CSV table of C-alpha atoms in Angstrom, one decimal:
chain,number,residue,atom,x,y,z
A,1,MET,CA,0.2,-0.1,0.0
A,2,MET,CA,1.1,3.4,-1.0
A,3,CYS,CA,0.3,5.3,2.2
A,4,ARG,CA,1.7,2.5,4.4
A,5,GLU,CA,-1.2,2.9,6.5
A,6,ASP,CA,-0.8,7.1,7.1
A,7,PRO,CA,-3.9,8.9,5.6
A,8,SER,CA,-1.5,12.0,5.3
A,9,ARG,CA,0.5,10.2,2.2
A,10,LEU,CA,-2.6,9.8,0.2
A,11,THR,CA,-2.0,12.2,-3.0
A,12,ASP,CA,-4.8,11.1,-5.5
A,13,ILE,CA,-8.3,11.1,-3.7
A,14,CYS,CA,-8.8,14.4,-5.8
A,15,ARG,CA,-7.6,14.0,-9.3
A,16,GLN,CA,-8.2,16.0,-12.1
A,17,ALA,CA,-7.0,15.9,-15.8
A,18,ILE,CA,-7.0,18.6,-18.3
A,19,TYR,CA,-6.6,17.5,-22.0
A,20,PHE,CA,-5.2,19.5,-24.6
A,21,GLN,CA,-5.1,19.3,-28.5
A,22,SER,CA,-1.4,20.4,-28.7
A,23,MET,CA,1.7,20.5,-26.8
A,24,SER,CA,2.3,24.0,-26.8
A,25,GLY,CA,-1.2,24.4,-25.1
A,26,MET,CA,-0.1,21.8,-22.7
A,27,LEU,CA,3.3,23.7,-22.1
A,28,GLN,CA,1.4,26.9,-21.8
A,29,CYS,CA,-0.6,25.4,-18.8
A,30,LEU,CA,2.2,24.2,-17.0
A,31,ASP,CA,4.0,27.5,-17.0
A,32,ALA,CA,1.0,29.0,-15.5
A,33,ILE,CA,0.8,26.7,-12.8
A,34,LEU,CA,4.3,27.1,-12.0
A,35,SER,CA,3.8,30.8,-12.1
A,36,ASP,CA,0.9,30.6,-9.7
A,37,THR,CA,2.0,31.7,-6.0
A,38,THR,CA,-0.9,30.2,-4.6
A,39,VAL,CA,-0.1,27.0,-5.9
A,40,GLN,CA,2.8,24.7,-4.5
A,41,ILE,CA,4.1,21.7,-6.6
A,42,VAL,CA,5.0,18.6,-4.5
A,43,ARG,CA,6.1,16.7,-7.1
A,44,ILE,CA,5.8,16.7,-11.1
A,45,LYS,CA,6.4,12.8,-13.2
A,46,ASN,CA,7.0,14.3,-16.4
A,47,ARG,CA,6.0,11.3,-18.7
A,48,MET,CA,6.1,13.2,-21.8
A,49,SER,CA,10.0,13.9,-21.6
A,50,ASP,CA,12.7,12.2,-24.4
A,51,THR,CA,14.2,11.0,-21.3
A,52,TYR,CA,11.3,9.3,-20.0
A,53,ASP,CA,11.1,5.5,-20.3
A,54,SER,CA,7.4,4.8,-21.1
A,55,MET,CA,8.1,1.4,-20.4
A,56,ARG,CA,7.9,2.3,-17.2
A,57,SER,CA,4.1,3.0,-17.4
A,58,GLY,CA,3.3,1.0,-20.0
A,59,GLY,CA,3.8,3.2,-22.7
A,60,TYR,CA,1.4,6.0,-21.2
A,61,ARG,CA,2.5,9.4,-20.7
A,62,ASP,CA,1.3,12.6,-19.2
A,63,ILE,CA,2.5,15.1,-17.1
A,64,SER,CA,1.3,14.4,-13.3
A,65,LEU,CA,1.5,17.3,-10.7
A,66,LEU,CA,1.0,16.7,-7.2
A,67,LEU,CA,-0.1,20.0,-5.5
A,68,LYS,CA,-1.3,22.1,-3.0
A,69,ILE,CA,-3.2,25.1,-3.1
A,70,ASP,CA,-2.9,27.9,-0.6
A,71,THR,CA,-5.3,30.6,-0.9
A,72,GLN,CA,-8.1,32.3,2.1
A,73,GLU,CA,-10.5,29.9,1.0
A,74,THR,CA,-8.4,26.7,1.2
A,75,ARG,CA,-7.0,27.6,4.7
A,76,THR,CA,-10.8,28.5,5.8
A,77,LEU,CA,-11.9,25.4,4.5
A,78,GLY,CA,-9.1,23.5,6.1
A,79,ILE,CA,-7.9,21.8,2.9
A,80,ALA,CA,-4.6,24.1,1.9
A,81,GLU,CA,-2.2,20.8,3.2
A,82,HIS,CA,-4.6,18.4,0.9
A,83,ILE,CA,-2.4,17.1,-2.0
A,84,ALA,CA,-4.4,17.1,-5.0
A,85,GLU,CA,-3.1,15.4,-8.3
A,86,LEU,CA,-3.5,17.1,-11.7
A,87,GLN,CA,-3.0,15.1,-15.4
A,88,LEU,CA,-2.0,17.4,-18.0
A,89,CYS,CA,-3.0,14.7,-21.2
A,90,HIS,CA,-2.3,14.9,-24.7
A,91,VAL,CA,-6.2,13.9,-26.1
A,92,LEU,CA,-4.6,11.5,-28.5
A,93,ILE,CA,-3.0,9.8,-25.6
A,94,ALA,CA,-6.1,10.0,-23.7
A,95,GLU,CA,-8.1,8.6,-26.3
A,96,ARG,CA,-6.1,5.3,-25.9
A,97,LYS,CA,-5.8,5.4,-22.0
A,98,ASN,CA,-9.7,5.6,-22.1
A,99,CYS,CA,-10.1,2.4,-24.2
A,100,GLU,CA,-8.0,-0.5,-23.0
A,101,GLY,CA,-5.3,1.5,-21.8
A,102,HIS,CA,-5.8,2.7,-18.7
A,103,ALA,CA,-6.5,-0.9,-17.0
A,104,ARG,CA,-3.5,-2.2,-18.8
A,105,TYR,CA,-1.2,0.7,-17.2
A,106,ARG,CA,-3.0,0.2,-13.7
A,107,ASP,CA,-2.5,-3.5,-14.1
A,108,PHE,CA,1.2,-3.1,-15.2
A,109,ARG,CA,1.8,-0.5,-12.2
A,110,ASP,CA,0.5,-2.8,-9.8
A,111,MET,CA,2.7,-5.5,-11.3
A,112,ARG,CA,5.3,-3.3,-10.2
A,113,GLY,CA,4.2,-2.5,-7.0
A,114,GLU,CA,3.7,1.1,-7.1
């Protein structure tokens, strides 16, 4: 179990994806997120990088951000320390993920113990 029975280690209870028609749109979005002072990046997995070994994810590619949002509203709600996952995906890859690809990726990831 990834959280090792420690709920503070849960990182994807809140997960959302944004789909892009182009890589330039994906990079513009990433730049906007990185420059937002209310966003704290916890981790970035850049599965779109040329140096990323796509065999590690069964061929799947995206940019996965773990992040916190610190605003007056999130502090009032008591969720400023909550870690959410945001996936930046190209639509062509997402179409394959939504077919049989995600089940294959999940099986592959589970087999690796991730």
